[in-house]
mmCIF file of C-alpha atoms in Angstrom:
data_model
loop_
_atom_site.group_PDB
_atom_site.id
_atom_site.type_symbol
_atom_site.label_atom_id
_atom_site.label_comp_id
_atom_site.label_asym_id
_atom_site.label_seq_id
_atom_site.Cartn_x
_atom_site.Cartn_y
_atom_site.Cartn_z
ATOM 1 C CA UNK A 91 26.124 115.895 68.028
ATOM 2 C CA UNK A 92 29.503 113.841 68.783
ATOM 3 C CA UNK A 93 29.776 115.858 72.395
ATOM 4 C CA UNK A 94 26.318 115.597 73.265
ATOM 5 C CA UNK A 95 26.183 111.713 72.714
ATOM 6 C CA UNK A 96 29.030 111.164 74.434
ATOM 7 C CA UNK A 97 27.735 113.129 76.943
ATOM 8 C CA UNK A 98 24.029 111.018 77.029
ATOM 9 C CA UNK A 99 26.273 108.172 76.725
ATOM 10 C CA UNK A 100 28.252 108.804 80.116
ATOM 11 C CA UNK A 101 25.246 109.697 82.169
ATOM 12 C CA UNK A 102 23.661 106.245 80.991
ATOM 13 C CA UNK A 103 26.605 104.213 81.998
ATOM 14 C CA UNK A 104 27.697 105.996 85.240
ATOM 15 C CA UNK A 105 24.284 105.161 87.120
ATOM 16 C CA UNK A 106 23.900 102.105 88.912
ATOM 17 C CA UNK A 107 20.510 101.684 87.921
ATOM 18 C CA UNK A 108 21.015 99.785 84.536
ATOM 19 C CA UNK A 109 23.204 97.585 85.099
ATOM 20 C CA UNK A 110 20.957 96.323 88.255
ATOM 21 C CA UNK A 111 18.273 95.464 85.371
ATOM 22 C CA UNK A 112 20.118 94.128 83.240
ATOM 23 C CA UNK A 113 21.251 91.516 86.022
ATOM 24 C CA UNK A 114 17.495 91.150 86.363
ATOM 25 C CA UNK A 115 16.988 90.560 83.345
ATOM 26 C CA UNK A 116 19.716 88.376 82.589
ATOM 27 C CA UNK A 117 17.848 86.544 85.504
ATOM 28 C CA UNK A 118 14.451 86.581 84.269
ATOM 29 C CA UNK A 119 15.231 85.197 80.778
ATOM 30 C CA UNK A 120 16.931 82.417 82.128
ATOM 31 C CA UNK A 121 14.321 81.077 83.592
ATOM 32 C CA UNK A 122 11.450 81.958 81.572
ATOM 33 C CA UNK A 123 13.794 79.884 79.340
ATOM 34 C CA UNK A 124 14.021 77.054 81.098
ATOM 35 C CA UNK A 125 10.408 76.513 81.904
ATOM 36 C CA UNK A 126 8.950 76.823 78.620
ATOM 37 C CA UNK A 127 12.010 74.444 76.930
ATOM 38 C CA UNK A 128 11.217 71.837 79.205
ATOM 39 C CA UNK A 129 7.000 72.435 79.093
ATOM 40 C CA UNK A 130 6.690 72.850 75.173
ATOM 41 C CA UNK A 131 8.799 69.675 75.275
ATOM 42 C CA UNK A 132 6.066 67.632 77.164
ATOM 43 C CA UNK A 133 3.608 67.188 74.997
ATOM 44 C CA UNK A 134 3.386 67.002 71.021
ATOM 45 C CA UNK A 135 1.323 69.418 70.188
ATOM 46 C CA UNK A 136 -0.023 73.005 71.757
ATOM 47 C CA UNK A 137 -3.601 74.212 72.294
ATOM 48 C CA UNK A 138 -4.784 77.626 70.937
ATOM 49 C CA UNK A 139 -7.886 79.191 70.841
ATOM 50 C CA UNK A 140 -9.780 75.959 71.070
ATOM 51 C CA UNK A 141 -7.444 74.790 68.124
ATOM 52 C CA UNK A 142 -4.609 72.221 68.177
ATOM 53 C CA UNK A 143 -1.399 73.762 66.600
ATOM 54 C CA UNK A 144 1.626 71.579 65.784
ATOM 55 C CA UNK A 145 4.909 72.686 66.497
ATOM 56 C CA UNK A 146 8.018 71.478 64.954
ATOM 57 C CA UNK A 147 10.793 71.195 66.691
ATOM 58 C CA UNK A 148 12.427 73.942 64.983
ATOM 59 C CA UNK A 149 9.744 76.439 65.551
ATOM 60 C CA UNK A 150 9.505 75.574 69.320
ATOM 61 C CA UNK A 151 12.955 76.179 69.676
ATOM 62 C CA UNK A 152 12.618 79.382 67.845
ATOM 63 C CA UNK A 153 10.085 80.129 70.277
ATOM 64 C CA UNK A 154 12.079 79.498 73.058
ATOM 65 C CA UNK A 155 14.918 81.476 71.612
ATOM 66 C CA UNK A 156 12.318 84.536 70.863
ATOM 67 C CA UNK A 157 11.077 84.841 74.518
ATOM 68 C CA UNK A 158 13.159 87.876 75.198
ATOM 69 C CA UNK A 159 12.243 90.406 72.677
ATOM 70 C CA UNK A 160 8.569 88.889 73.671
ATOM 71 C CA UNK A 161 8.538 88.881 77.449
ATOM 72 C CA UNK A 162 11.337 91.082 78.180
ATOM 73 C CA UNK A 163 12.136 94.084 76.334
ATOM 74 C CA UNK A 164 10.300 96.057 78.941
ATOM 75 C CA UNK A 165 13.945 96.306 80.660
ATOM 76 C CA UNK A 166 15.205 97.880 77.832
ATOM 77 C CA UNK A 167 12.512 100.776 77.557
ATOM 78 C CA UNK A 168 12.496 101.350 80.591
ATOM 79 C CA UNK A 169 15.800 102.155 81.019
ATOM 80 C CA UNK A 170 15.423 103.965 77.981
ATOM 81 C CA UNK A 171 12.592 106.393 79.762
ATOM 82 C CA UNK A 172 14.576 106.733 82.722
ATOM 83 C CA UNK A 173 17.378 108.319 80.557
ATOM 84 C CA UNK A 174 14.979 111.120 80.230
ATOM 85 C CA UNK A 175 12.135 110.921 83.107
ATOM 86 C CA UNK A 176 15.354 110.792 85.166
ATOM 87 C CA UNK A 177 16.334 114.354 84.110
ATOM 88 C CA UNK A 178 13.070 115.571 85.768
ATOM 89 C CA UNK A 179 13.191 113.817 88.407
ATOM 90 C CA UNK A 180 16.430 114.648 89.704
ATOM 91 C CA UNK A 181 16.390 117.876 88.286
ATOM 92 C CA UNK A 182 18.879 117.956 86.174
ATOM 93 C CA UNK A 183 17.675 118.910 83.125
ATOM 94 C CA UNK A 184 18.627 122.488 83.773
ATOM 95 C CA UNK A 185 22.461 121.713 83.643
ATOM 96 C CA UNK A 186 22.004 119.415 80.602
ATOM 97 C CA UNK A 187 20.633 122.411 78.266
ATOM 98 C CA UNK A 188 23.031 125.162 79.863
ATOM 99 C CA UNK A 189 25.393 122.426 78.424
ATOM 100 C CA UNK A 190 23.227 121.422 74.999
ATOM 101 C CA UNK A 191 20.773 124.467 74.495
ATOM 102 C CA UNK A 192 20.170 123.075 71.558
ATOM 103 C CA UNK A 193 17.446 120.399 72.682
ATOM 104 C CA UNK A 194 17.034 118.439 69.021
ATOM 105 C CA UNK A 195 20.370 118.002 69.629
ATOM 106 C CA UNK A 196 20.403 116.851 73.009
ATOM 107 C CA UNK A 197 17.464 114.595 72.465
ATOM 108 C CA UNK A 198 19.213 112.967 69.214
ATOM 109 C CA UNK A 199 22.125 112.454 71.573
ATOM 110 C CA UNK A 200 19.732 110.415 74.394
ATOM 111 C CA UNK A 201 18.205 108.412 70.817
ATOM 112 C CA UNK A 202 21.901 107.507 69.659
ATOM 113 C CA UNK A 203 22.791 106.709 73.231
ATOM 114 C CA UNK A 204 19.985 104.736 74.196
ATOM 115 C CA UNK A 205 20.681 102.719 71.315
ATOM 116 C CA UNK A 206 24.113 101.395 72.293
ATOM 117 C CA UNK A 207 22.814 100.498 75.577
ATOM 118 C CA UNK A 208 19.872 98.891 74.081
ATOM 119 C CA UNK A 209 22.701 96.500 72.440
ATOM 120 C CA UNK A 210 23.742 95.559 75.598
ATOM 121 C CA UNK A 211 20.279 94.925 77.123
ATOM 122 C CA UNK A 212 19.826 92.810 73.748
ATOM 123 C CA UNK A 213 22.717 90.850 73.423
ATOM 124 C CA UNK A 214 22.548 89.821 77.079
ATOM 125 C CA UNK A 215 19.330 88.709 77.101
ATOM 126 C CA UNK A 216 19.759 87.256 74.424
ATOM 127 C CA UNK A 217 22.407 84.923 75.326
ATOM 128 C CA UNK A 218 21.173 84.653 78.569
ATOM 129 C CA UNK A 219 17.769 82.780 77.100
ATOM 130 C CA UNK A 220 19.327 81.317 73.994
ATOM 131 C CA UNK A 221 22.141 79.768 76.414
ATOM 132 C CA UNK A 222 19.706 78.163 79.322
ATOM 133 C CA UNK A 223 16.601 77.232 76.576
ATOM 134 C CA UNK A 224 19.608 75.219 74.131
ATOM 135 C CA UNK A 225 21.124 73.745 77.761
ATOM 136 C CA UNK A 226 17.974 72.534 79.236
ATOM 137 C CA UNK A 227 16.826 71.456 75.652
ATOM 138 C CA UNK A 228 20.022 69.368 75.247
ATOM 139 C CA UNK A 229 19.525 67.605 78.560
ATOM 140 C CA UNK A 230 16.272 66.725 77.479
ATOM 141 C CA UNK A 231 17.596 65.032 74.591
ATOM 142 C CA UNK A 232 15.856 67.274 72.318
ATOM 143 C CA UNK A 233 18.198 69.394 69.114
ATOM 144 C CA UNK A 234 18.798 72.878 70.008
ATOM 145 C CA UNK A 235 19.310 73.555 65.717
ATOM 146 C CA UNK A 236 21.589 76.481 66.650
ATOM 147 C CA UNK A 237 23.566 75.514 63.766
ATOM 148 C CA UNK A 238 20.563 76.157 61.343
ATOM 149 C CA UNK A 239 20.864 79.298 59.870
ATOM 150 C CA UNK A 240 16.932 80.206 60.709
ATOM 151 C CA UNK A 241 17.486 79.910 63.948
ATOM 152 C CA UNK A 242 20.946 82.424 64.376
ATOM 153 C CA UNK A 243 19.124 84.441 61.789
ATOM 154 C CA UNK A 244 16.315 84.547 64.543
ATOM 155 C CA UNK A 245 18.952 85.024 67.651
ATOM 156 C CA UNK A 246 20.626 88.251 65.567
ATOM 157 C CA UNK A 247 17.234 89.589 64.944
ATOM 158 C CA UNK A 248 16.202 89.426 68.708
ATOM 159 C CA UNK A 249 19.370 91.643 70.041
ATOM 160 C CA UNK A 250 18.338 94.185 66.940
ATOM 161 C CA UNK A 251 14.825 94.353 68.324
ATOM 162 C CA UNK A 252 15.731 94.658 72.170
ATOM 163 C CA UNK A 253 18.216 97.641 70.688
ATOM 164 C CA UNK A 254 15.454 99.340 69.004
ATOM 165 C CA UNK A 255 12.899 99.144 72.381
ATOM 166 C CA UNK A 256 15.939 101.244 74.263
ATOM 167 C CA UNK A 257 15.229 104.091 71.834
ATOM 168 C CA UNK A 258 11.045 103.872 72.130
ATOM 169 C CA UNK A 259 11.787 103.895 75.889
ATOM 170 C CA UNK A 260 13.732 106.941 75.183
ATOM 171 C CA UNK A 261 10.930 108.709 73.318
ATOM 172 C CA UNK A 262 7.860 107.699 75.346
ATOM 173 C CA UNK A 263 9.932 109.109 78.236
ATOM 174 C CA UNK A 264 10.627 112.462 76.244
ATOM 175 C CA UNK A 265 6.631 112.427 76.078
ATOM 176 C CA UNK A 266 5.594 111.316 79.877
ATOM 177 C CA UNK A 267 8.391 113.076 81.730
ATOM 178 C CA UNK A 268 7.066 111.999 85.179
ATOM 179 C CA UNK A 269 9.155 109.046 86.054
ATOM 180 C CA UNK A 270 7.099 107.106 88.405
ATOM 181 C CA UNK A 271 3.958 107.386 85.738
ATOM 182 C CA UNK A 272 6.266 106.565 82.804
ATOM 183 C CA UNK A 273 7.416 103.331 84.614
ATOM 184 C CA UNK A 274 3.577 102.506 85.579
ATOM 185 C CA UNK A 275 1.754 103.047 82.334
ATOM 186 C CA UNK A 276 4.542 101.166 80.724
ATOM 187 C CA UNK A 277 4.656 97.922 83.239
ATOM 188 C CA UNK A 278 0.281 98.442 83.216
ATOM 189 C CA UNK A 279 0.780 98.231 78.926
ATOM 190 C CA UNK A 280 3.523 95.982 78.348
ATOM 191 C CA UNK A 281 2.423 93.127 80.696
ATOM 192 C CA UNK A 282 -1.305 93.512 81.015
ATOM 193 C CA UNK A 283 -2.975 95.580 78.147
ATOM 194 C CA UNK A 284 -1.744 94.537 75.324
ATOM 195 C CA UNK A 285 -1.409 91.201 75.949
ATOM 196 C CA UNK A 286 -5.333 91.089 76.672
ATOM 197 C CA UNK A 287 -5.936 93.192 73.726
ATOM 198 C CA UNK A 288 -3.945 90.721 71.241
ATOM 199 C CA UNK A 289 -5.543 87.878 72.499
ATOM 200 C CA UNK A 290 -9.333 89.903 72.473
ATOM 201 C CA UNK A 291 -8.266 91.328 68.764
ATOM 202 C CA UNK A 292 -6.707 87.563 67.609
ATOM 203 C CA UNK A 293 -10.454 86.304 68.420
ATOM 204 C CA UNK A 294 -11.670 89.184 65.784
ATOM 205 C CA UNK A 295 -11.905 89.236 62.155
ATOM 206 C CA UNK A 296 -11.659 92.694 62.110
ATOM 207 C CA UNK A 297 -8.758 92.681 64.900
ATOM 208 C CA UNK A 298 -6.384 91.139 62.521
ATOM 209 C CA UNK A 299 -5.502 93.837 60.765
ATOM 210 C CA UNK A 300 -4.451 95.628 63.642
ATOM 211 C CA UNK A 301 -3.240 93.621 66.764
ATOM 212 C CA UNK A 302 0.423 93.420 63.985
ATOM 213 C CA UNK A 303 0.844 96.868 64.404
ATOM 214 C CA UNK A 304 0.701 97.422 68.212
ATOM 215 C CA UNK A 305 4.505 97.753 69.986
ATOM 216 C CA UNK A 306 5.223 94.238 71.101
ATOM 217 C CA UNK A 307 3.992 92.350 68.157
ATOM 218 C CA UNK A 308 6.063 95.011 65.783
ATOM 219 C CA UNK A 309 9.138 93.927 68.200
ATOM 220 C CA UNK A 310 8.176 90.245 68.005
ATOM 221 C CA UNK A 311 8.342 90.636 64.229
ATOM 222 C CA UNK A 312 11.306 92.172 64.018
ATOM 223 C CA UNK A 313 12.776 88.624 65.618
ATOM 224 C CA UNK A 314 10.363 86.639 63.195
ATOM 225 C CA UNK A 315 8.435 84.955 65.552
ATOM 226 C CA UNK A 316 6.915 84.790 69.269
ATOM 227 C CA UNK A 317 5.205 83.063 71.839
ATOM 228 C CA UNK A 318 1.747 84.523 70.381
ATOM 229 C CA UNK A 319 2.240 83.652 66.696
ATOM 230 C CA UNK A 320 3.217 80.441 67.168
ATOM 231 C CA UNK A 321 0.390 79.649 69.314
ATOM 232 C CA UNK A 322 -1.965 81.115 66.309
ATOM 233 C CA UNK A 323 -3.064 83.758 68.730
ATOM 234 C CA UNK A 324 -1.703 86.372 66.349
ATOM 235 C CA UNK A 325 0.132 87.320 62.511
ATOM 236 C CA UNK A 326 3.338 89.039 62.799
ATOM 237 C CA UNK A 327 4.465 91.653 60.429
ATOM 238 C CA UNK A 328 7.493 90.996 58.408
ATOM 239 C CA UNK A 329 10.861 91.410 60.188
ATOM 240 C CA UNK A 330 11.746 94.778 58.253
ATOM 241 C CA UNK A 331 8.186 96.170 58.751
ATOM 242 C CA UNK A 332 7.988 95.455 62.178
ATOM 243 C CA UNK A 333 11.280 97.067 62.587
ATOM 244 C CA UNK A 334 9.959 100.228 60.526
ATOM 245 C CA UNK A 335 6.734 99.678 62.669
ATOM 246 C CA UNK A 336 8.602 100.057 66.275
ATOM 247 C CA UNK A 337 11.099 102.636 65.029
ATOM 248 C CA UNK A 338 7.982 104.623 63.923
ATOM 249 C CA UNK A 339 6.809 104.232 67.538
ATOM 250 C CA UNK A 340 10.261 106.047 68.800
ATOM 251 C CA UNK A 341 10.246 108.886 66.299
ATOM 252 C CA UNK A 342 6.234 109.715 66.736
ATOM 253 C CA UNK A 343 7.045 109.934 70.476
ATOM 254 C CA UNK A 344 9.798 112.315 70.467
ATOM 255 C CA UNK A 345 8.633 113.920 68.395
ATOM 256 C CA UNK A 346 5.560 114.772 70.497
ATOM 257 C CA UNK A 347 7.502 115.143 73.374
ATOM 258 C CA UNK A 348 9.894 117.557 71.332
ATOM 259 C CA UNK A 349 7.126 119.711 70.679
ATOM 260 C CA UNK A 350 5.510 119.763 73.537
ATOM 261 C CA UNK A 351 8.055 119.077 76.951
ATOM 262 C CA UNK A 352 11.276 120.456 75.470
ATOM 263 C CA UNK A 353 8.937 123.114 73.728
ATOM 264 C CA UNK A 354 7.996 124.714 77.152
ATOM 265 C CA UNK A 355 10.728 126.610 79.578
ATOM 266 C CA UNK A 356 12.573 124.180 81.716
ATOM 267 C CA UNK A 357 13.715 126.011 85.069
#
């Protein structure tokens, strides 16, 4: 297991690729940051679902802190799938079993790998929104309460969420092995259908139940908060459930994928 995930590991970190997104998404936080500390800063109180809900000023900067595991773990997972959809696509899958027949093994390896580059993703991200949202919120005049112990209990929980999307990228990518369908169904889900469906499901009684359990919202909860429950759009599970909740969401996937794409002969 040590050789093949030091193996996984190298391919990761010898591509150009990832450290492109995570430039992007060093990027993308920081602004997404910036905008929403200086809007949820305008007014007193926020408007959801025809209801007013007041904000404190320690859960909007919570909020503000949160908006990377919320908005932008899809960089993560999908450099997690292209760890494997890339092994398709370039055909080089072949070599990597002649190498690793064993393809638990090998897939384990891309899991554990994924995972340390998922801590990168997370911790820049992280600092890359937590920095910006506490620097425009200071020159606003507002507290930034990073010295509250809430609020770094929040920041740590973020980078362990972003970690753990890495590794779901990794297994939905073991199950969809074609890499420009992997990247499409995941941008069409993460940034379009489930945000409609936990807004439509919010709006339900009966929706309540289960808009916690879907992917983002178990990420969201693993951080303790997000845009969407704090607007009262949505409940979040508790951190440790939504962590089971989204590592569930790995395993189930490579698991299928396990069974049925490294099941079949690869030539």
């Amino acid at each position: 297991m040590r050789a093949a995930l030091t193996t996984e590991y190298r391919k990761l970190v010898t591509t150009r690729l990832w450290w492109i997104l995570l430039i992007a998404m060093a990027v993308y936080m920081a602004f997404l940051a910036a905008v929403m500390a200086w809007s949820l800063t305008q007014g007193g109180d926020m408007t959801a679902g025809g209801d007013e809900v007041a904000l404190t000023g320690g859960e909007v900067t919570r909020m503000v802190y949160t908006l990377a595991p919320s908005l932008g773990y899809v960089f993560p997972l999908i450099v997690g799938a292209l760890a494997m959809t890339g092994e398709f696509r370039h055909q080089t899958i072949t070599p990597t079993l002649l190498a690793e027949p064993r393809r638990t093994v090998m897939l384990g390896g891309k899991l554990l790998s994924s995972a340390v580059l998922g801590l990168v993703f997370g911790v820049v991200g992280t600092l890359a929104t937590v920095a910006t949202g506490a620097a425009v919120l200071a020159a606003l005049g507002e507290p930034t309460y990073l010295g509250e112990s809430d609020v770094q209990r929040t920041i740590v929980l973020s980078v362990v969420a972003l970690t753990v999307w890495a590794v779901v990228g990794v297994g939905f990518g073991t199950l969809l092995t074609n890499q420009v369908a992997a990247i499409v169904v995941l941008l069409a889900f993460t940034q379009f259908v489930e945000p409609v469906l936990r807004v439509v499901l919010g709006f339900a009684s009966w929706g309540n139940g289960i808009a916690p359990y879907l992917p983002g919202a178990a990420g969201e909860a693993v951080a303790g908060t997000s845009f969407y429950s704090a607007g009262g759009l949505s409940d979040l599970l508790q951190p440790w459930q939504g962590f089971l909740v989204l590592v569930g969401y790995a395993l189930v996937f490579a698991a299928i994928g396990r069974m049925t794409t490294l099941r079949r002969d690869i030539t």
